[in-house]
Amino acid sequence: MLKGFWYIAGESTAIRAGRPFAAMLCNQPLVLFRDGQGRVHALDNRCPHKGVPLSSAWQEGDSLRCPFHGWRFVASGECVEVPAIGKVAHPSPASACVKTFPAEERDGWVWVYMGNDRCPKPSVPPPSLPVLADGSPMVSVRRSAEAKVRWDFAVDSLIDPAHVPFVHHNYFRRREAARKKGKVFTRLPLGFRTISQNVLLPDTFIFRALSLRLGSATTTVDFVLPGIHSERWEIGARFASVMLVATPLTDERSRFDICVGWNFLRGIPVGGLVRRTLKTILGQDRDVLELQEQGFGRQGSMLLNLESDTLAVWYRQLKKYYSDTLAGVHDPQHPVPEKVTLSWTT
Ligand code: FES
Ligand SMILES: [Fe+2]
């Protein structure tokens, strides 16, 4: 798992006032809660006294009271009350404090920063859904799905072009419409980008329903560590964007979160259709990845030697590049060429 990045801990709507919420990121149990100003805070989900999860705490104003012996913690993690001794010294001893994590809301998600020794605090805000340069408003919907699959496999699925006509047949591609394409990739600081012009939008029901087939599109698709795939679609004055994020929950479980935004079809209620479609698509990925996890355990190796597997190889090398950079290795090698064309049939 990669530390030093923002991860999605949950949808904003799941964190309700007065209701502490249990989350898990990178094997770290978290409790999220919303204070009186509506700000979300993230703390270690463990009372330092005897270990009760603070997601079971009672929220009192802007603090959490552990239900076992009533210790009370504020958003900074400090213990401000121990009923058995009446009051506690201020500042309270470090052993009685709960570790806290930076938390921010963006695009309808709560992002929590998981730091490492070199970058304990975030230096950049959380990633965000691509928007129009003029900031004009978009409608957006989101959906998520958990899967019993290791995070590497979840990330692979974001950058695996060859699975699309099979796993998502009839959604983005019809298998019989697959054709060979060349794509030009360029390097991003911790990822890669491909821009395609004159893209004919797929002749599938979802694109027809959204009446996007009115011409060709310019698409920009980015992948960046830790596991963030984002797309911009420009079709004349129409604009749509997607952010698909794979998050490590534990060594064995991952979650996908997807957000789609668009600036057209105002007043036409297509949100329900898009949400249902996103649910189906995430379910298709979850089902096939859980199968992969079952089968992979027996042999534990894979073949990544096709051109369409290049992105999966880059992803693994990008992780090494990042850790080499953090470790201060001399001249770490970014795996993505400045510019390269890759071809495959999808
Ligand atoms: S376990 Fe939380 S107060 Fe004792
Ligand atoms: Fe997929």
mmCIF file of C-alpha atoms and ligand atoms in Angstrom:
data_model
loop_
_atom_site.group_PDB
_atom_site.id
_atom_site.type_symbol
_atom_site.label_atom_id
_atom_site.label_comp_id
_atom_site.label_asym_id
_atom_site.label_seq_id
_atom_site.Cartn_x
_atom_site.Cartn_y
_atom_site.Cartn_z
ATOM 1 C CA MET A 1 0.000 0.000 0.000
ATOM 2 C CA LEU A 2 1.187 3.475 -0.772
ATOM 3 C CA LYS A 3 1.309 6.058 1.968
ATOM 4 C CA GLY A 4 1.669 9.774 1.368
ATOM 5 C CA PHE A 5 -1.623 10.145 -0.535
ATOM 6 C CA TRP A 6 -5.250 11.151 -0.067
ATOM 7 C CA TYR A 7 -7.745 8.279 -0.145
ATOM 8 C CA ILE A 8 -11.537 8.233 -0.204
ATOM 9 C CA ALA A 9 -12.876 7.135 3.195
ATOM 10 C CA GLY A 10 -16.554 7.344 2.269
ATOM 11 C CA GLU A 11 -19.296 9.381 0.673
ATOM 12 C CA SER A 12 -20.010 12.712 2.346
ATOM 13 C CA THR A 13 -23.661 11.799 2.748
ATOM 14 C CA ALA A 14 -22.672 8.780 4.881
ATOM 15 C CA ILE A 15 -21.116 11.029 7.540
ATOM 16 C CA ARG A 16 -24.132 12.433 9.322
ATOM 17 C CA ALA A 17 -24.179 14.879 12.178
ATOM 18 C CA GLY A 18 -24.065 13.135 15.537
ATOM 19 C CA ARG A 19 -23.371 9.705 13.996
ATOM 20 C CA PRO A 20 -19.691 8.620 14.214
ATOM 21 C CA PHE A 21 -18.846 6.524 11.160
ATOM 22 C CA ALA A 22 -16.392 3.604 10.962
ATOM 23 C CA ALA A 23 -14.092 3.473 7.950
ATOM 24 C CA MET A 24 -10.978 1.558 6.959
ATOM 25 C CA LEU A 25 -8.051 2.748 4.831
ATOM 26 C CA CYS A 26 -4.705 1.005 4.308
ATOM 27 C CA ASN A 27 -5.421 -1.412 7.202
ATOM 28 C CA GLN A 28 -6.025 1.618 9.440
ATOM 29 C CA PRO A 29 -9.404 1.646 11.230
ATOM 30 C CA LEU A 30 -10.813 5.180 11.283
ATOM 31 C CA VAL A 31 -13.714 6.951 12.890
ATOM 32 C CA LEU A 32 -15.115 9.918 11.000
ATOM 33 C CA PHE A 33 -17.429 12.455 12.562
ATOM 34 C CA ARG A 34 -18.962 15.776 11.617
ATOM 35 C CA ASP A 35 -18.655 18.668 14.069
ATOM 36 C CA GLY A 36 -21.157 21.459 14.745
ATOM 37 C CA GLN A 37 -19.792 23.508 11.824
ATOM 38 C CA GLY A 38 -20.224 20.549 9.502
ATOM 39 C CA ARG A 39 -16.497 19.833 9.247
ATOM 40 C CA VAL A 40 -15.479 16.188 9.027
ATOM 41 C CA HIS A 41 -12.696 14.833 11.262
ATOM 42 C CA ALA A 42 -10.857 11.524 11.040
ATOM 43 C CA LEU A 43 -9.340 9.763 14.055
ATOM 44 C CA ASP A 44 -7.910 6.351 14.849
ATOM 45 C CA ASN A 45 -10.932 4.182 15.584
ATOM 46 C CA ARG A 46 -9.616 3.018 18.951
ATOM 47 C CA CYS A 47 -9.986 4.368 22.437
ATOM 48 C CA PRO A 48 -6.487 4.530 23.985
ATOM 49 C CA HIS A 49 -7.860 3.337 27.340
ATOM 50 C CA LYS A 50 -8.982 -0.221 26.592
ATOM 51 C CA GLY A 51 -9.414 -0.203 22.841
ATOM 52 C CA VAL A 52 -13.143 0.202 22.250
ATOM 53 C CA PRO A 53 -13.796 1.496 18.706
ATOM 54 C CA LEU A 54 -14.682 5.163 18.861
ATOM 55 C CA SER A 55 -17.192 4.659 16.062
ATOM 56 C CA SER A 56 -19.357 3.335 18.915
ATOM 57 C CA ALA A 57 -18.832 6.591 20.859
ATOM 58 C CA TRP A 58 -21.558 9.040 21.694
ATOM 59 C CA GLN A 59 -21.028 12.327 19.969
ATOM 60 C CA GLU A 60 -21.332 15.214 22.430
ATOM 61 C CA GLY A 61 -21.078 18.529 20.622
ATOM 62 C CA ASP A 62 -17.732 18.486 18.857
ATOM 63 C CA SER A 63 -16.360 15.583 20.897
ATOM 64 C CA LEU A 64 -16.661 11.801 21.130
ATOM 65 C CA ARG A 65 -17.343 10.029 24.419
ATOM 66 C CA CYS A 66 -16.222 6.398 24.632
ATOM 67 C CA PRO A 67 -19.145 4.226 25.784
ATOM 68 C CA PHE A 68 -16.994 2.005 28.058
ATOM 69 C CA HIS A 69 -15.624 4.374 30.747
ATOM 70 C CA GLY A 70 -16.672 7.699 29.310
ATOM 71 C CA TRP A 71 -13.337 9.175 28.252
ATOM 72 C CA ARG A 72 -14.068 12.144 26.016
ATOM 73 C CA PHE A 73 -11.972 13.178 22.999
ATOM 74 C CA VAL A 74 -12.048 16.337 20.908
ATOM 75 C CA ALA A 75 -11.334 16.559 17.165
ATOM 76 C CA SER A 76 -7.638 17.227 17.784
ATOM 77 C CA GLY A 77 -7.479 13.762 19.367
ATOM 78 C CA GLU A 78 -6.893 15.150 22.834
ATOM 79 C CA CYS A 79 -8.580 13.452 25.780
ATOM 80 C CA VAL A 80 -10.347 16.211 27.715
ATOM 81 C CA GLU A 81 -12.261 14.197 30.273
ATOM 82 C CA VAL A 82 -11.767 10.971 32.227
ATOM 83 C CA PRO A 83 -14.831 10.588 34.460
ATOM 84 C CA ALA A 84 -13.057 8.189 36.878
ATOM 85 C CA ILE A 85 -10.588 10.934 37.855
ATOM 86 C CA GLY A 86 -12.833 13.914 37.275
ATOM 87 C CA LYS A 87 -10.635 16.016 35.054
ATOM 88 C CA VAL A 88 -7.453 15.601 33.071
ATOM 89 C CA ALA A 89 -4.401 17.777 32.761
ATOM 90 C CA HIS A 90 -4.185 19.991 29.704
ATOM 91 C CA PRO A 91 -2.528 19.077 27.453
ATOM 92 C CA SER A 92 -3.392 15.490 28.162
ATOM 93 C CA PRO A 93 -0.537 12.957 28.044
ATOM 94 C CA ALA A 94 0.256 11.684 24.552
ATOM 95 C CA SER A 95 -0.659 8.144 25.611
ATOM 96 C CA ALA A 96 -4.232 9.302 26.240
ATOM 97 C CA CYS A 97 -4.577 11.031 22.863
ATOM 98 C CA VAL A 98 -6.021 9.538 19.695
ATOM 99 C CA LYS A 99 -4.083 9.822 16.450
ATOM 100 C CA THR A 100 -5.762 12.112 13.921
ATOM 101 C CA PHE A 101 -5.665 12.202 10.114
ATOM 102 C CA PRO A 102 -6.231 15.185 7.789
ATOM 103 C CA ALA A 103 -9.713 15.000 6.254
ATOM 104 C CA GLU A 104 -11.343 17.057 3.489
ATOM 105 C CA GLU A 105 -14.531 16.850 1.506
ATOM 106 C CA ARG A 106 -14.494 17.128 -2.247
ATOM 107 C CA ASP A 107 -16.786 15.939 -5.035
ATOM 108 C CA GLY A 108 -19.167 14.384 -2.531
ATOM 109 C CA TRP A 109 -16.478 12.245 -0.920
ATOM 110 C CA VAL A 110 -14.539 12.461 2.322
ATOM 111 C CA TRP A 111 -10.823 12.175 1.568
ATOM 112 C CA VAL A 112 -8.395 11.226 4.325
ATOM 113 C CA TYR A 113 -4.654 11.701 4.037
ATOM 114 C CA MET A 114 -2.548 8.681 4.941
ATOM 115 C CA GLY A 115 0.901 10.052 5.597
ATOM 116 C CA ASN A 116 4.300 8.459 5.720
ATOM 117 C CA ASP A 117 7.518 9.416 7.538
ATOM 118 C CA ARG A 118 8.643 11.700 4.718
ATOM 119 C CA CYS A 119 5.261 13.300 4.096
ATOM 120 C CA PRO A 120 3.287 13.175 7.348
ATOM 121 C CA LYS A 121 1.085 16.096 6.211
ATOM 122 C CA PRO A 122 -0.446 16.645 2.774
ATOM 123 C CA SER A 123 1.282 19.142 0.492
ATOM 124 C CA VAL A 124 -1.538 19.186 -2.068
ATOM 125 C CA PRO A 125 -5.340 19.098 -1.779
ATOM 126 C CA PRO A 126 -7.223 15.882 -2.604
ATOM 127 C CA PRO A 127 -7.688 14.990 -6.289
ATOM 128 C CA SER A 128 -10.827 16.325 -7.919
ATOM 129 C CA LEU A 129 -13.215 15.538 -10.731
ATOM 130 C CA PRO A 130 -12.134 17.334 -13.935
ATOM 131 C CA VAL A 131 -14.277 20.428 -14.580
ATOM 132 C CA LEU A 132 -14.623 22.970 -17.363
ATOM 133 C CA ALA A 133 -11.998 25.702 -17.425
ATOM 134 C CA ASP A 134 -14.658 28.374 -16.843
ATOM 135 C CA GLY A 135 -15.953 26.502 -13.797
ATOM 136 C CA SER A 136 -19.484 26.308 -15.188
ATOM 137 C CA PRO A 137 -21.733 24.017 -13.175
ATOM 138 C CA MET A 138 -22.077 20.303 -13.754
ATOM 139 C CA VAL A 139 -24.500 17.677 -12.597
ATOM 140 C CA SER A 140 -22.709 14.780 -10.933
ATOM 141 C CA VAL A 141 -23.537 11.376 -9.501
ATOM 142 C CA ARG A 142 -21.397 8.847 -7.671
ATOM 143 C CA ARG A 143 -21.418 5.227 -6.718
ATOM 144 C CA SER A 144 -19.127 2.822 -4.885
ATOM 145 C CA ALA A 145 -18.543 -0.906 -4.505
ATOM 146 C CA GLU A 146 -16.354 -2.984 -2.225
ATOM 147 C CA ALA A 147 -14.594 -6.095 -3.437
ATOM 148 C CA LYS A 148 -12.715 -8.952 -1.783
ATOM 149 C CA VAL A 149 -9.673 -8.243 -3.886
ATOM 150 C CA ARG A 150 -6.176 -6.970 -3.246
ATOM 151 C CA TRP A 151 -5.606 -3.360 -4.183
ATOM 152 C CA ASP A 152 -3.103 -4.034 -6.995
ATOM 153 C CA PHE A 153 -5.749 -5.993 -8.886
ATOM 154 C CA ALA A 154 -8.302 -3.245 -8.308
ATOM 155 C CA VAL A 155 -5.892 -0.642 -9.710
ATOM 156 C CA ASP A 156 -5.063 -2.899 -12.649
ATOM 157 C CA SER A 157 -8.721 -2.889 -13.632
ATOM 158 C CA LEU A 158 -8.650 0.923 -14.012
ATOM 159 C CA ILE A 159 -5.924 0.700 -16.637
ATOM 160 C CA ASP A 160 -6.685 -2.594 -18.357
ATOM 161 C CA PRO A 161 -8.117 -1.773 -21.795
ATOM 162 C CA ALA A 162 -8.476 -5.402 -22.875
ATOM 163 C CA HIS A 163 -11.118 -6.292 -20.271
ATOM 164 C CA VAL A 164 -13.590 -3.635 -21.403
ATOM 165 C CA PRO A 165 -15.246 -5.426 -24.371
ATOM 166 C CA PHE A 166 -15.588 -8.585 -22.278
ATOM 167 C CA VAL A 167 -16.435 -7.538 -18.730
ATOM 168 C CA HIS A 168 -18.379 -4.445 -19.826
ATOM 169 C CA HIS A 169 -19.798 -5.813 -23.081
ATOM 170 C CA ASN A 170 -22.562 -3.515 -24.354
ATOM 171 C CA TYR A 171 -21.715 -0.727 -21.902
ATOM 172 C CA PHE A 172 -18.608 0.953 -23.306
ATOM 173 C CA ARG A 173 -17.898 -1.404 -26.132
ATOM 174 C CA ARG A 174 -19.592 -4.135 -28.025
ATOM 175 C CA ARG A 175 -17.224 -7.065 -28.527
ATOM 176 C CA GLU A 176 -18.052 -7.272 -32.215
ATOM 177 C CA ALA A 177 -17.208 -3.567 -32.638
ATOM 178 C CA ALA A 178 -13.680 -3.974 -31.250
ATOM 179 C CA ARG A 179 -10.986 -2.603 -33.531
ATOM 180 C CA LYS A 180 -7.314 -1.885 -33.388
ATOM 181 C CA LYS A 181 -6.359 1.505 -31.983
ATOM 182 C CA GLY A 182 -3.102 3.294 -31.451
ATOM 183 C CA LYS A 183 -2.883 5.617 -28.479
ATOM 184 C CA VAL A 184 -0.222 8.171 -27.714
ATOM 185 C CA PHE A 185 0.825 8.207 -24.071
ATOM 186 C CA THR A 186 2.735 10.966 -22.357
ATOM 187 C CA ARG A 187 4.267 11.139 -18.920
ATOM 188 C CA LEU A 188 2.690 12.726 -15.844
ATOM 189 C CA PRO A 189 4.694 13.298 -12.652
ATOM 190 C CA LEU A 190 3.291 10.125 -11.047
ATOM 191 C CA GLY A 191 1.362 8.639 -13.941
ATOM 192 C CA PHE A 192 0.505 8.883 -17.617
ATOM 193 C CA ARG A 193 -1.946 10.574 -19.977
ATOM 194 C CA THR A 194 -3.477 9.798 -23.352
ATOM 195 C CA ILE A 195 -5.380 12.336 -25.444
ATOM 196 C CA SER A 196 -7.555 11.120 -28.299
ATOM 197 C CA GLN A 197 -9.158 13.339 -30.898
ATOM 198 C CA ASN A 198 -12.126 12.600 -33.154
ATOM 199 C CA VAL A 199 -13.209 9.723 -30.952
ATOM 200 C CA LEU A 200 -16.447 8.227 -32.181
ATOM 201 C CA LEU A 201 -18.516 7.560 -29.107
ATOM 202 C CA PRO A 202 -19.561 3.951 -28.577
ATOM 203 C CA ASP A 203 -22.821 2.785 -30.081
ATOM 204 C CA THR A 204 -24.138 1.384 -26.815
ATOM 205 C CA PHE A 205 -27.397 2.053 -25.017
ATOM 206 C CA ILE A 206 -25.919 4.247 -22.303
ATOM 207 C CA PHE A 207 -24.317 6.650 -24.766
ATOM 208 C CA ARG A 208 -27.466 6.660 -26.896
ATOM 209 C CA ALA A 209 -29.592 7.364 -23.810
ATOM 210 C CA LEU A 210 -27.380 10.299 -22.945
ATOM 211 C CA SER A 211 -27.572 11.432 -26.578
ATOM 212 C CA LEU A 212 -23.828 11.830 -26.722
ATOM 213 C CA ARG A 213 -23.583 10.447 -30.243
ATOM 214 C CA LEU A 214 -23.831 13.822 -31.845
ATOM 215 C CA GLY A 215 -20.339 13.965 -33.123
ATOM 216 C CA SER A 216 -16.835 13.084 -32.237
ATOM 217 C CA ALA A 217 -15.188 13.778 -28.927
ATOM 218 C CA THR A 218 -11.813 14.787 -27.648
ATOM 219 C CA THR A 219 -10.969 12.667 -24.643
ATOM 220 C CA THR A 220 -8.180 13.044 -22.116
ATOM 221 C CA VAL A 221 -7.543 10.068 -19.883
ATOM 222 C CA ASP A 222 -5.127 10.241 -16.963
ATOM 223 C CA PHE A 223 -3.887 7.703 -14.489
ATOM 224 C CA VAL A 224 -1.948 8.818 -11.431
ATOM 225 C CA LEU A 225 -0.817 7.152 -8.253
ATOM 226 C CA PRO A 226 -2.096 5.939 -5.931
ATOM 227 C CA GLY A 227 -4.970 4.611 -8.077
ATOM 228 C CA ILE A 228 -6.842 7.419 -9.771
ATOM 229 C CA HIS A 229 -8.244 7.237 -13.276
ATOM 230 C CA SER A 230 -9.843 10.417 -14.599
ATOM 231 C CA GLU A 231 -11.348 11.298 -17.962
ATOM 232 C CA ARG A 232 -12.470 14.493 -19.694
ATOM 233 C CA TRP A 233 -14.838 14.251 -22.645
ATOM 234 C CA GLU A 234 -15.357 17.294 -24.820
ATOM 235 C CA ILE A 235 -17.994 17.121 -27.538
ATOM 236 C CA GLY A 236 -18.420 20.631 -28.905
ATOM 237 C CA ALA A 237 -19.799 22.640 -25.992
ATOM 238 C CA ARG A 238 -20.699 19.489 -24.130
ATOM 239 C CA PHE A 239 -18.434 18.348 -21.402
ATOM 240 C CA ALA A 240 -18.407 15.219 -19.273
ATOM 241 C CA SER A 241 -15.877 13.867 -16.854
ATOM 242 C CA VAL A 242 -15.255 10.758 -14.831
ATOM 243 C CA MET A 243 -13.122 9.977 -11.826
ATOM 244 C CA LEU A 244 -12.685 6.332 -10.879
ATOM 245 C CA VAL A 245 -10.672 5.610 -7.764
ATOM 246 C CA ALA A 246 -9.409 2.307 -6.342
ATOM 247 C CA THR A 247 -8.752 2.406 -2.609
ATOM 248 C CA PRO A 248 -6.970 -0.131 -0.403
ATOM 249 C CA LEU A 249 -9.083 -0.933 2.653
ATOM 250 C CA THR A 250 -7.134 -3.915 3.991
ATOM 251 C CA ASP A 251 -4.647 -6.329 2.431
ATOM 252 C CA GLU A 252 -7.607 -8.345 1.145
ATOM 253 C CA ARG A 253 -10.288 -5.737 0.453
ATOM 254 C CA SER A 254 -10.547 -2.740 -1.867
ATOM 255 C CA ARG A 255 -13.205 -0.253 -2.806
ATOM 256 C CA PHE A 256 -14.058 1.452 -6.049
ATOM 257 C CA ASP A 257 -15.551 4.920 -6.076
ATOM 258 C CA ILE A 258 -16.745 6.524 -9.260
ATOM 259 C CA CYS A 259 -18.078 10.009 -9.911
ATOM 260 C CA VAL A 260 -19.443 11.157 -13.262
ATOM 261 C CA GLY A 261 -20.239 14.784 -14.092
ATOM 262 C CA TRP A 262 -21.745 16.498 -17.134
ATOM 263 C CA ASN A 263 -22.802 19.992 -18.148
ATOM 264 C CA PHE A 264 -25.682 19.197 -20.510
ATOM 265 C CA LEU A 265 -29.132 17.551 -20.346
ATOM 266 C CA ARG A 266 -30.062 20.122 -17.732
ATOM 267 C CA GLY A 267 -33.472 19.430 -16.303
ATOM 268 C CA ILE A 268 -33.622 15.928 -17.782
ATOM 269 C CA PRO A 269 -33.545 13.375 -14.960
ATOM 270 C CA VAL A 270 -30.893 10.968 -16.220
ATOM 271 C CA GLY A 271 -29.092 10.750 -12.848
ATOM 272 C CA GLY A 272 -30.969 7.592 -11.874
ATOM 273 C CA LEU A 273 -30.020 5.862 -15.130
ATOM 274 C CA VAL A 274 -26.382 6.860 -14.729
ATOM 275 C CA ARG A 275 -26.290 5.665 -11.121
ATOM 276 C CA ARG A 276 -27.825 2.313 -12.035
ATOM 277 C CA THR A 277 -25.330 1.952 -14.871
ATOM 278 C CA LEU A 278 -22.418 2.768 -12.585
ATOM 279 C CA LYS A 279 -23.664 0.182 -10.098
ATOM 280 C CA THR A 280 -23.760 -2.455 -12.842
ATOM 281 C CA ILE A 281 -20.317 -1.558 -14.154
ATOM 282 C CA LEU A 282 -18.699 -1.614 -10.706
ATOM 283 C CA GLY A 283 -20.442 -4.925 -10.006
ATOM 284 C CA GLN A 284 -19.028 -6.373 -13.236
ATOM 285 C CA ASP A 285 -15.505 -5.385 -12.172
ATOM 286 C CA ARG A 286 -16.028 -6.652 -8.611
ATOM 287 C CA ASP A 287 -17.278 -10.046 -9.784
ATOM 288 C CA VAL A 288 -14.434 -10.703 -12.208
ATOM 289 C CA LEU A 289 -11.769 -9.431 -9.797
ATOM 290 C CA GLU A 290 -13.049 -11.670 -7.012
ATOM 291 C CA LEU A 291 -12.738 -14.554 -9.469
ATOM 292 C CA GLN A 292 -9.191 -13.431 -10.264
ATOM 293 C CA GLU A 293 -8.396 -13.355 -6.540
ATOM 294 C CA GLN A 294 -9.714 -16.913 -6.119
ATOM 295 C CA GLY A 295 -7.702 -18.285 -9.017
ATOM 296 C CA PHE A 296 -4.577 -16.239 -8.479
ATOM 297 C CA GLY A 297 -3.960 -17.691 -5.032
ATOM 298 C CA ARG A 298 -3.207 -21.110 -6.452
ATOM 299 C CA GLN A 299 -0.334 -20.107 -8.712
ATOM 300 C CA GLY A 300 0.492 -16.547 -7.768
ATOM 301 C CA SER A 301 1.949 -15.241 -10.999
ATOM 302 C CA MET A 302 0.661 -13.558 -14.130
ATOM 303 C CA LEU A 303 1.730 -12.823 -17.654
ATOM 304 C CA LEU A 304 2.007 -9.123 -18.363
ATOM 305 C CA ASN A 305 3.741 -9.359 -21.716
ATOM 306 C CA LEU A 306 1.174 -7.958 -24.146
ATOM 307 C CA GLU A 307 1.180 -4.364 -25.315
ATOM 308 C CA SER A 308 -2.204 -3.951 -23.624
ATOM 309 C CA ASP A 309 -0.540 -4.910 -20.324
ATOM 310 C CA THR A 310 2.005 -2.100 -20.578
ATOM 311 C CA LEU A 311 -0.037 0.162 -18.310
ATOM 312 C CA ALA A 312 -0.128 -2.513 -15.589
ATOM 313 C CA VAL A 313 3.662 -2.812 -15.851
ATOM 314 C CA TRP A 314 4.037 0.991 -15.672
ATOM 315 C CA TYR A 315 1.816 1.056 -12.585
ATOM 316 C CA ARG A 316 4.098 -1.384 -10.771
ATOM 317 C CA GLN A 317 7.171 0.551 -11.875
ATOM 318 C CA LEU A 318 5.580 3.878 -10.854
ATOM 319 C CA LYS A 319 5.166 2.540 -7.340
ATOM 320 C CA LYS A 320 8.859 1.685 -7.266
ATOM 321 C CA TYR A 321 9.718 5.090 -8.726
ATOM 322 C CA TYR A 322 7.698 6.763 -5.978
ATOM 323 C CA SER A 323 9.287 4.729 -3.182
ATOM 324 C CA ASP A 324 12.781 5.273 -4.664
ATOM 325 C CA THR A 325 12.071 9.009 -4.767
ATOM 326 C CA LEU A 326 10.981 8.981 -1.132
ATOM 327 C CA ALA A 327 14.013 6.952 -0.141
ATOM 328 C CA GLY A 328 16.319 9.474 -1.823
ATOM 329 C CA VAL A 329 17.647 6.949 -4.367
ATOM 330 C CA HIS A 330 19.958 8.684 -6.834
ATOM 331 C CA ASP A 331 18.295 9.332 -10.211
ATOM 332 C CA PRO A 332 15.109 7.241 -9.809
ATOM 333 C CA GLN A 333 13.727 6.101 -13.154
ATOM 334 C CA HIS A 334 10.244 7.167 -14.241
ATOM 335 C CA PRO A 335 8.980 4.195 -16.258
ATOM 336 C CA VAL A 336 6.827 6.131 -18.755
ATOM 337 C CA PRO A 337 8.560 7.499 -21.876
ATOM 338 C CA GLU A 338 8.048 11.203 -22.673
ATOM 339 C CA LYS A 339 5.884 10.075 -25.568
ATOM 340 C CA VAL A 340 5.059 6.602 -26.857
ATOM 341 C CA THR A 341 2.370 4.975 -29.009
ATOM 342 C CA LEU A 342 0.757 1.750 -27.837
ATOM 343 C CA SER A 343 -1.717 -0.304 -29.873
ATOM 344 C CA TRP A 344 -4.362 -2.842 -29.004
ATOM 345 C CA THR A 345 -7.753 -4.078 -30.113
ATOM 346 C CA THR A 346 -10.673 -3.065 -27.936
HETATM 347 S S1 FES B 1 -12.182 1.836 26.687
HETATM 348 FE FE1 FES B 1 -12.709 3.847 26.195
HETATM 349 S S2 FES B 1 -12.965 4.819 28.079
HETATM 350 FE FE2 FES B 1 -12.313 2.834 28.614
HETATM 351 FE FE FE B 2 -13.745 -2.409 -15.611
#
